JSON list of C-alpha atoms in Angstrom, two decimals:
[
{"chain": "K", "resi": 280, "resn": "MET", "atom": "CA", "xyz": [34.01, -14.67, -10.19]},
{"chain": "K", "resi": 281, "resn": "ASN", "atom": "CA", "xyz": [33.49, -11.12, -10.01]},
{"chain": "K", "resi": 282, "resn": "GLU", "atom": "CA", "xyz": [32.03, -11.01, -13.55]},
{"chain": "K", "resi": 283, "resn": "ARG", "atom": "CA", "xyz": [29.55, -13.42, -12.51]},
{"chain": "K", "resi": 284, "resn": "ARG", "atom": "CA", "xyz": [28.59, -11.44, -9.60]},
{"chain": "K", "resi": 285, "resn": "ALA", "atom": "CA", "xyz": [28.21, -8.31, -11.61]},
{"chain": "K", "resi": 286, "resn": "ALA", "atom": "CA", "xyz": [26.02, -10.19, -14.19]},
{"chain": "K", "resi": 287, "resn": "ARG", "atom": "CA", "xyz": [23.79, -11.66, -11.43]},
{"chain": "K", "resi": 288, "resn": "GLU", "atom": "CA", "xyz": [23.39, -8.04, -10.10]},
{"chain": "K", "resi": 289, "resn": "ARG", "atom": "CA", "xyz": [22.44, -6.83, -13.54]},
{"chain": "K", "resi": 290, "resn": "ARG", "atom": "CA", "xyz": [20.04, -9.66, -13.90]},
{"chain": "K", "resi": 291, "resn": "ARG", "atom": "CA", "xyz": [18.42, -8.96, -10.46]},
{"chain": "K", "resi": 292, "resn": "ALA", "atom": "CA", "xyz": [18.32, -5.37, -11.16]},
{"chain": "K", "resi": 293, "resn": "GLN", "atom": "CA", "xyz": [16.48, -5.84, -14.54]},
{"chain": "K", "resi": 294, "resn": "GLU", "atom": "CA", "xyz": [14.18, -8.32, -13.11]},
{"chain": "K", "resi": 295, "resn": "PHE", "atom": "CA", "xyz": [13.01, -6.07, -10.44]},
{"chain": "K", "resi": 296, "resn": "GLU", "atom": "CA", "xyz": [12.72, -2.99, -12.79]},
{"chain": "K", "resi": 297, "resn": "LEU", "atom": "CA", "xyz": [10.35, -5.12, -14.69]},
{"chain": "K", "resi": 298, "resn": "PHE", "atom": "CA", "xyz": [8.43, -6.15, -11.90]},
{"chain": "K", "resi": 299, "resn": "VAL", "atom": "CA", "xyz": [8.07, -2.40, -10.68]},
{"chain": "K", "resi": 300, "resn": "ALA", "atom": "CA", "xyz": [7.14, -1.30, -14.23]},
{"chain": "K", "resi": 301, "resn": "GLY", "atom": "CA", "xyz": [4.39, -3.84, -14.27]},
{"chain": "K", "resi": 302, "resn": "ALA", "atom": "CA", "xyz": [3.10, -3.66, -10.70]},
{"chain": "K", "resi": 303, "resn": "GLY", "atom": "CA", "xyz": [4.08, -0.04, -9.73]},
{"chain": "K", "resi": 304, "resn": "GLY", "atom": "CA", "xyz": [0.82, 1.51, -10.74]},
{"chain": "K", "resi": 305, "resn": "ARG", "atom": "CA", "xyz": [-1.42, -0.88, -9.08]},
{"chain": "K", "resi": 306, "resn": "LEU", "atom": "CA", "xyz": [0.69, -0.78, -5.95]},
{"chain": "K", "resi": 307, "resn": "LEU", "atom": "CA", "xyz": [0.75, 2.87, -5.81]},
{"chain": "K", "resi": 308, "resn": "HIS", "atom": "CA", "xyz": [-3.05, 3.10, -6.25]},
{"chain": "K", "resi": 309, "resn": "ALA", "atom": "CA", "xyz": [-3.37, 0.64, -3.17]},
{"chain": "K", "resi": 310, "resn": "ALA", "atom": "CA", "xyz": [-1.01, 2.89, -1.17]},
{"chain": "K", "resi": 311, "resn": "LEU", "atom": "CA", "xyz": [-3.15, 6.09, -2.02]},
{"chain": "K", "resi": 312, "resn": "LEU", "atom": "CA", "xyz": [-6.12, 4.21, -0.97]},
{"chain": "K", "resi": 313, "resn": "LEU", "atom": "CA", "xyz": [-4.33, 3.29, 2.46]},
{"chain": "K", "resi": 314, "resn": "THR", "atom": "CA", "xyz": [-3.20, 6.59, 3.30]},
{"chain": "K", "resi": 315, "resn": "GLY", "atom": "CA", "xyz": [-6.43, 8.40, 2.20]},
{"chain": "K", "resi": 316, "resn": "GLU", "atom": "CA", "xyz": [-4.41, 10.87, -0.11]},
{"chain": "K", "resi": 317, "resn": "PRO", "atom": "CA", "xyz": [-6.69, 11.98, -2.93]},
{"chain": "K", "resi": 318, "resn": "GLY", "atom": "CA", "xyz": [-3.87, 11.79, -5.60]},
{"chain": "K", "resi": 319, "resn": "ARG", "atom": "CA", "xyz": [-4.16, 13.75, -8.82]},
{"chain": "K", "resi": 320, "resn": "ALA", "atom": "CA", "xyz": [-3.89, 12.06, -12.38]},
{"chain": "K", "resi": 321, "resn": "ALA", "atom": "CA", "xyz": [-1.09, 13.15, -14.57]},
{"chain": "K", "resi": 322, "resn": "GLY", "atom": "CA", "xyz": [-2.40, 15.62, -17.12]},
{"chain": "K", "resi": 323, "resn": "SER", "atom": "CA", "xyz": [-5.37, 16.72, -15.13]},
{"chain": "K", "resi": 324, "resn": "GLY", "atom": "CA", "xyz": [-5.21, 20.35, -16.25]},
{"chain": "K", "resi": 325, "resn": "ASP", "atom": "CA", "xyz": [-4.57, 21.84, -13.07]},
{"chain": "K", "resi": 326, "resn": "GLY", "atom": "CA", "xyz": [-1.03, 22.64, -13.69]},
{"chain": "K", "resi": 327, "resn": "THR", "atom": "CA", "xyz": [0.61, 19.96, -11.56]},
{"chain": "K", "resi": 328, "resn": "ASP", "atom": "CA", "xyz": [2.94, 17.33, -12.47]},
{"chain": "K", "resi": 329, "resn": "GLY", "atom": "CA", "xyz": [0.80, 14.67, -11.18]},
{"chain": "K", "resi": 330, "resn": "SER", "atom": "CA", "xyz": [2.41, 13.92, -8.00]},
{"chain": "K", "resi": 331, "resn": "ARG", "atom": "CA", "xyz": [0.69, 16.53, -5.71]},
{"chain": "K", "resi": 332, "resn": "GLY", "atom": "CA", "xyz": [-0.98, 15.07, -2.78]},
{"chain": "K", "resi": 333, "resn": "THR", "atom": "CA", "xyz": [0.67, 11.66, -3.07]},
{"chain": "K", "resi": 334, "resn": "GLU", "atom": "CA", "xyz": [3.92, 12.01, -0.87]},
{"chain": "K", "resi": 335, "resn": "ALA", "atom": "CA", "xyz": [2.90, 9.76, 1.98]},
{"chain": "K", "resi": 336, "resn": "ALA", "atom": "CA", "xyz": [1.63, 7.14, -0.35]},
{"chain": "K", "resi": 337, "resn": "GLU", "atom": "CA", "xyz": [4.93, 7.24, -2.49]},
{"chain": "K", "resi": 338, "resn": "ARG", "atom": "CA", "xyz": [7.07, 7.09, 0.69]},
{"chain": "K", "resi": 339, "resn": "LEU", "atom": "CA", "xyz": [5.05, 3.99, 1.86]},
{"chain": "K", "resi": 340, "resn": "LEU", "atom": "CA", "xyz": [5.37, 2.39, -1.43]},
{"chain": "K", "resi": 341, "resn": "THR", "atom": "CA", "xyz": [9.07, 3.15, -1.83]},
{"chain": "K", "resi": 342, "resn": "ALA", "atom": "CA", "xyz": [9.84, 1.71, 1.61]},
{"chain": "K", "resi": 343, "resn": "ALA", "atom": "CA", "xyz": [7.89, -1.52, 0.79]},
{"chain": "K", "resi": 344, "resn": "LEU", "atom": "CA", "xyz": [9.56, -1.74, -2.69]},
{"chain": "K", "resi": 345, "resn": "ALA", "atom": "CA", "xyz": [13.05, -1.47, -1.02]},
{"chain": "K", "resi": 346, "resn": "ARG", "atom": "CA", "xyz": [12.33, -4.23, 1.31]},
{"chain": "K", "resi": 347, "resn": "THR", "atom": "CA", "xyz": [11.01, -6.42, -1.58]},
{"chain": "K", "resi": 348, "resn": "TYR", "atom": "CA", "xyz": [14.36, -5.60, -3.69]},
{"chain": "K", "resi": 349, "resn": "ALA", "atom": "CA", "xyz": [16.50, -6.49, -0.51]},
{"chain": "K", "resi": 350, "resn": "ASP", "atom": "CA", "xyz": [14.66, -9.82, -0.33]},
{"chain": "K", "resi": 351, "resn": "TRP", "atom": "CA", "xyz": [14.62, -10.25, -4.00]},
{"chain": "K", "resi": 352, "resn": "ASP", "atom": "CA", "xyz": [17.21, -13.33, -4.40]},
{"chain": "K", "resi": 353, "resn": "ARG", "atom": "CA", "xyz": [15.13, -15.06, -1.32]},
{"chain": "K", "resi": 354, "resn": "LEU", "atom": "CA", "xyz": [11.76, -14.84, -2.77]},
{"chain": "K", "resi": 355, "resn": "ARG", "atom": "CA", "xyz": [12.39, -18.36, -4.55]},
{"chain": "K", "resi": 356, "resn": "GLY", "atom": "CA", "xyz": [9.25, -18.67, -6.48]},
{"chain": "K", "resi": 357, "resn": "GLU", "atom": "CA", "xyz": [7.18, -16.50, -4.04]},
{"chain": "K", "resi": 358, "resn": "ASP", "atom": "CA", "xyz": [4.91, -13.79, -5.78]},
{"chain": "K", "resi": 359, "resn": "PRO", "atom": "CA", "xyz": [6.74, -10.46, -5.49]},
{"chain": "K", "resi": 360, "resn": "TYR", "atom": "CA", "xyz": [3.52, -8.73, -5.81]},
{"chain": "K", "resi": 361, "resn": "ALA", "atom": "CA", "xyz": [2.07, -10.48, -2.65]},
{"chain": "K", "resi": 362, "resn": "ARG", "atom": "CA", "xyz": [5.28, -9.88, -0.83]},
{"chain": "K", "resi": 363, "resn": "THR", "atom": "CA", "xyz": [5.32, -6.13, -1.63]},
{"chain": "K", "resi": 364, "resn": "ARG", "atom": "CA", "xyz": [1.64, -5.82, -0.77]},
{"chain": "K", "resi": 365, "resn": "GLN", "atom": "CA", "xyz": [2.21, -7.49, 2.49]},
{"chain": "K", "resi": 366, "resn": "GLU", "atom": "CA", "xyz": [5.00, -5.17, 3.32]},
{"chain": "K", "resi": 367, "resn": "LEU", "atom": "CA", "xyz": [2.96, -2.24, 2.28]},
{"chain": "K", "resi": 368, "resn": "ALA", "atom": "CA", "xyz": [0.20, -3.33, 4.71]},
{"chain": "K", "resi": 369, "resn": "ALA", "atom": "CA", "xyz": [2.58, -4.01, 7.44]},
{"chain": "K", "resi": 370, "resn": "ARG", "atom": "CA", "xyz": [4.14, -0.71, 7.04]},
{"chain": "K", "resi": 371, "resn": "PHE", "atom": "CA", "xyz": [0.78, 1.16, 6.96]},
{"chain": "K", "resi": 372, "resn": "ALA", "atom": "CA", "xyz": [-0.28, -0.69, 9.98]},
{"chain": "K", "resi": 373, "resn": "ARG", "atom": "CA", "xyz": [2.85, 0.27, 11.91]},
{"chain": "K", "resi": 374, "resn": "SER", "atom": "CA", "xyz": [2.34, 3.93, 11.08]},
{"chain": "K", "resi": 375, "resn": "ALA", "atom": "CA", "xyz": [-1.33, 4.15, 11.17]},
{"chain": "K", "resi": 376, "resn": "ARG", "atom": "CA", "xyz": [-1.41, 6.88, 13.72]},
{"chain": "K", "resi": 377, "resn": "ARG", "atom": "CA", "xyz": [-0.27, 9.27, 10.78]},
{"chain": "K", "resi": 378, "resn": "TYR", "atom": "CA", "xyz": [-3.26, 8.66, 8.90]},
{"chain": "K", "resi": 379, "resn": "ARG", "atom": "CA", "xyz": [-6.10, 9.43, 11.47]},
{"chain": "K", "resi": 380, "resn": "ARG", "atom": "CA", "xyz": [-7.01, 12.80, 9.99]},
{"chain": "K", "resi": 381, "resn": "PRO", "atom": "CA", "xyz": [-9.38, 12.63, 7.22]},
{"chain": "K", "resi": 382, "resn": "ARG", "atom": "CA", "xyz": [-7.69, 13.71, 4.04]},
{"chain": "K", "resi": 383, "resn": "GLY", "atom": "CA", "xyz": [-10.48, 13.56, 1.67]},
{"chain": "K", "resi": 384, "resn": "GLY", "atom": "CA", "xyz": [-11.67, 10.86, -0.82]},
{"chain": "K", "resi": 385, "resn": "VAL", "atom": "CA", "xyz": [-14.13, 8.15, -0.37]},
{"chain": "K", "resi": 386, "resn": "LEU", "atom": "CA", "xyz": [-11.79, 6.04, 2.11]},
{"chain": "K", "resi": 387, "resn": "GLY", "atom": "CA", "xyz": [-10.66, 9.22, 4.02]},
{"chain": "K", "resi": 388, "resn": "ARG", "atom": "CA", "xyz": [-13.63, 9.15, 6.32]},
{"chain": "K", "resi": 389, "resn": "LEU", "atom": "CA", "xyz": [-12.56, 5.45, 7.59]},
{"chain": "K", "resi": 390, "resn": "SER", "atom": "CA", "xyz": [-10.19, 4.68, 10.45]},
{"chain": "K", "resi": 391, "resn": "PRO", "atom": "CA", "xyz": [-6.86, 3.41, 9.25]},
{"chain": "K", "resi": 392, "resn": "ARG", "atom": "CA", "xyz": [-7.61, -0.25, 10.16]},
{"chain": "K", "resi": 393, "resn": "GLU", "atom": "CA", "xyz": [-10.88, -0.01, 8.22]},
{"chain": "K", "resi": 394, "resn": "ARG", "atom": "CA", "xyz": [-9.11, 1.36, 5.12]},
{"chain": "K", "resi": 395, "resn": "LEU", "atom": "CA", "xyz": [-6.57, -1.41, 5.50]},
{"chain": "K", "resi": 396, "resn": "VAL", "atom": "CA", "xyz": [-9.07, -4.21, 5.78]},
{"chain": "K", "resi": 397, "resn": "LEU", "atom": "CA", "xyz": [-11.06, -2.73, 2.91]},
{"chain": "K", "resi": 398, "resn": "VAL", "atom": "CA", "xyz": [-8.15, -2.17, 0.49]},
{"chain": "K", "resi": 399, "resn": "LEU", "atom": "CA", "xyz": [-6.84, -5.80, 1.06]},
{"chain": "K", "resi": 400, "resn": "ARG", "atom": "CA", "xyz": [-10.09, -7.44, 0.99]},
{"chain": "K", "resi": 401, "resn": "LEU", "atom": "CA", "xyz": [-12.04, -5.50, -1.77]},
{"chain": "K", "resi": 402, "resn": "HIS", "atom": "CA", "xyz": [-9.42, -3.64, -3.91]},
{"chain": "K", "resi": 403, "resn": "GLU", "atom": "CA", "xyz": [-6.63, -6.42, -3.69]},
{"chain": "K", "resi": 404, "resn": "GLY", "atom": "CA", "xyz": [-9.02, -9.26, -3.32]},
{"chain": "K", "resi": 405, "resn": "VAL", "atom": "CA", "xyz": [-7.13, -11.05, -0.49]},
{"chain": "K", "resi": 406, "resn": "PRO", "atom": "CA", "xyz": [-9.07, -13.66, 1.18]},
{"chain": "K", "resi": 407, "resn": "GLU", "atom": "CA", "xyz": [-10.28, -13.17, 4.77]},
{"chain": "K", "resi": 408, "resn": "GLU", "atom": "CA", "xyz": [-7.92, -15.86, 6.15]},
{"chain": "K", "resi": 409, "resn": "GLN", "atom": "CA", "xyz": [-4.99, -14.48, 4.59]},
{"chain": "K", "resi": 410, "resn": "THR", "atom": "CA", "xyz": [-6.03, -10.84, 5.58]},
{"chain": "K", "resi": 411, "resn": "ALA", "atom": "CA", "xyz": [-6.51, -12.11, 9.08]},
{"chain": "K", "resi": 412, "resn": "ALA", "atom": "CA", "xyz": [-3.24, -13.73, 9.40]},
{"chain": "K", "resi": 413, "resn": "ALA", "atom": "CA", "xyz": [-1.45, -10.73, 7.92]},
{"chain": "K", "resi": 414, "resn": "LEU", "atom": "CA", "xyz": [-3.01, -8.33, 10.37]},
{"chain": "K", "resi": 415, "resn": "GLY", "atom": "CA", "xyz": [-2.92, -10.51, 13.41]},
{"chain": "K", "resi": 416, "resn": "LEU", "atom": "CA", "xyz": [-6.79, -10.65, 13.72]},
{"chain": "K", "resi": 417, "resn": "SER", "atom": "CA", "xyz": [-9.42, -13.31, 13.67]},
{"chain": "K", "resi": 418, "resn": "VAL", "atom": "CA", "xyz": [-11.23, -14.08, 10.60]},
{"chain": "K", "resi": 419, "resn": "GLU", "atom": "CA", "xyz": [-14.59, -13.04, 12.28]},
{"chain": "K", "resi": 420, "resn": "ARG", "atom": "CA", "xyz": [-12.99, -9.66, 13.25]},
{"chain": "K", "resi": 421, "resn": "VAL", "atom": "CA", "xyz": [-11.97, -8.91, 9.85]},
{"chain": "K", "resi": 422, "resn": "ARG", "atom": "CA", "xyz": [-15.46, -9.77, 8.65]},
{"chain": "K", "resi": 423, "resn": "VAL", "atom": "CA", "xyz": [-16.99, -7.23, 10.95]},
{"chain": "K", "resi": 424, "resn": "ILE", "atom": "CA", "xyz": [-14.39, -4.44, 10.11]},
{"chain": "K", "resi": 425, "resn": "CYS", "atom": "CA", "xyz": [-15.10, -4.83, 6.37]},
{"chain": "K", "resi": 426, "resn": "THR", "atom": "CA", "xyz": [-18.85, -5.02, 6.96]},
{"chain": "K", "resi": 427, "resn": "ARG", "atom": "CA", "xyz": [-19.04, -1.94, 9.31]},
{"chain": "K", "resi": 428, "resn": "ALA", "atom": "CA", "xyz": [-16.66, -0.05, 6.88]},
{"chain": "K", "resi": 429, "resn": "VAL", "atom": "CA", "xyz": [-18.79, -0.78, 3.77]},
{"chain": "K", "resi": 430, "resn": "SER", "atom": "CA", "xyz": [-21.99, 0.30, 5.97]},
{"chain": "K", "resi": 431, "resn": "ALA", "atom": "CA", "xyz": [-20.25, 3.36, 6.94]},
{"chain": "K", "resi": 432, "resn": "LEU", "atom": "CA", "xyz": [-19.50, 4.22, 3.22]},
{"chain": "K", "resi": 433, "resn": "ARG", "atom": "CA", "xyz": [-23.00, 3.50, 2.24]},
{"chain": "K", "resi": 434, "resn": "SER", "atom": "CA", "xyz": [-24.57, 5.62, 4.92]},
{"chain": "K", "resi": 435, "resn": "ARG", "atom": "CA", "xyz": [-22.59, 8.78, 4.86]},
{"chain": "K", "resi": 436, "resn": "PRO", "atom": "CA", "xyz": [-22.36, 11.12, 1.94]},
{"chain": "K", "resi": 437, "resn": "VAL", "atom": "CA", "xyz": [-19.06, 12.14, 0.65]},
{"chain": "K", "resi": 438, "resn": "THR", "atom": "CA", "xyz": [-17.80, 15.62, 1.90]},
{"chain": "K", "resi": 439, "resn": "PRO", "atom": "CA", "xyz": [-14.67, 17.43, 0.68]},
{"chain": "K", "resi": 440, "resn": "PRO", "atom": "CA", "xyz": [-11.83, 17.75, 2.95]},
{"chain": "K", "resi": 441, "resn": "ALA", "atom": "CA", "xyz": [-11.38, 20.96, 5.04]},
{"chain": "K", "resi": 442, "resn": "PRO", "atom": "CA", "xyz": [-8.64, 23.11, 3.56]},
{"chain": "K", "resi": 443, "resn": "ASP", "atom": "CA", "xyz": [-5.48, 23.14, 5.35]},
{"chain": "K", "resi": 444, "resn": "ARG", "atom": "CA", "xyz": [-4.96, 26.71, 6.94]},
{"chain": "K", "resi": 445, "resn": "ALA", "atom": "CA", "xyz": [-1.45, 27.97, 7.45]},
{"chain": "K", "resi": 446, "resn": "ALA", "atom": "CA", "xyz": [-0.52, 29.36, 10.79]},
{"chain": "K", "resi": 447, "resn": "PRO", "atom": "CA", "xyz": [-0.45, 33.24, 11.10]}
]
C-alpha cells in the first residue's frame, strides 16, 4: 500500500513538473503583465541573472502554482493551465492594492483592474463571459473596462518609470 502511494506521488510530481515546464513561461509572462513589472530577459547583457524586477510576479505565480499542485488530483480532466490562470487572476485581484503605483512598461500606467481585464481578454484570450464570471463583474462592465484601457494605451505615450530614490 505504501509503495502504491509513493508511486502515485511520484507520478503526480512528474505530471506537475511537465505541466510547469510547458506552461511556466507563459504564466510568468502573464504575471509580469499583471504586476506591471518590466522584467528582464535572461542574457540581456546588463549583468543580471534575468530575474531582476520580477520578484512580485514570481511570488504571485508561485502561490498560484502551489494551489494548482495541491488540487492536482482533484482536477479530473479540468485544464490545469486554466485553473492556474484563474488562481493567478484571483490572487492578483485580492492583492491589487500593491500594484497601484506605476512600475513601468506599457501596462504599468493602467489601474490593476484594467491590467487584469486586458491580460485575461487580450493576452490570454479568455472570452468576455468567462472573464466577467471570474471577476464577479457583468459582461458589459468587462467590455467597458477593456475598451477604456485600450483607448488609454493608444492615447498616452509611454513614459519611463521614475527611478526609486533611497531615503537619506
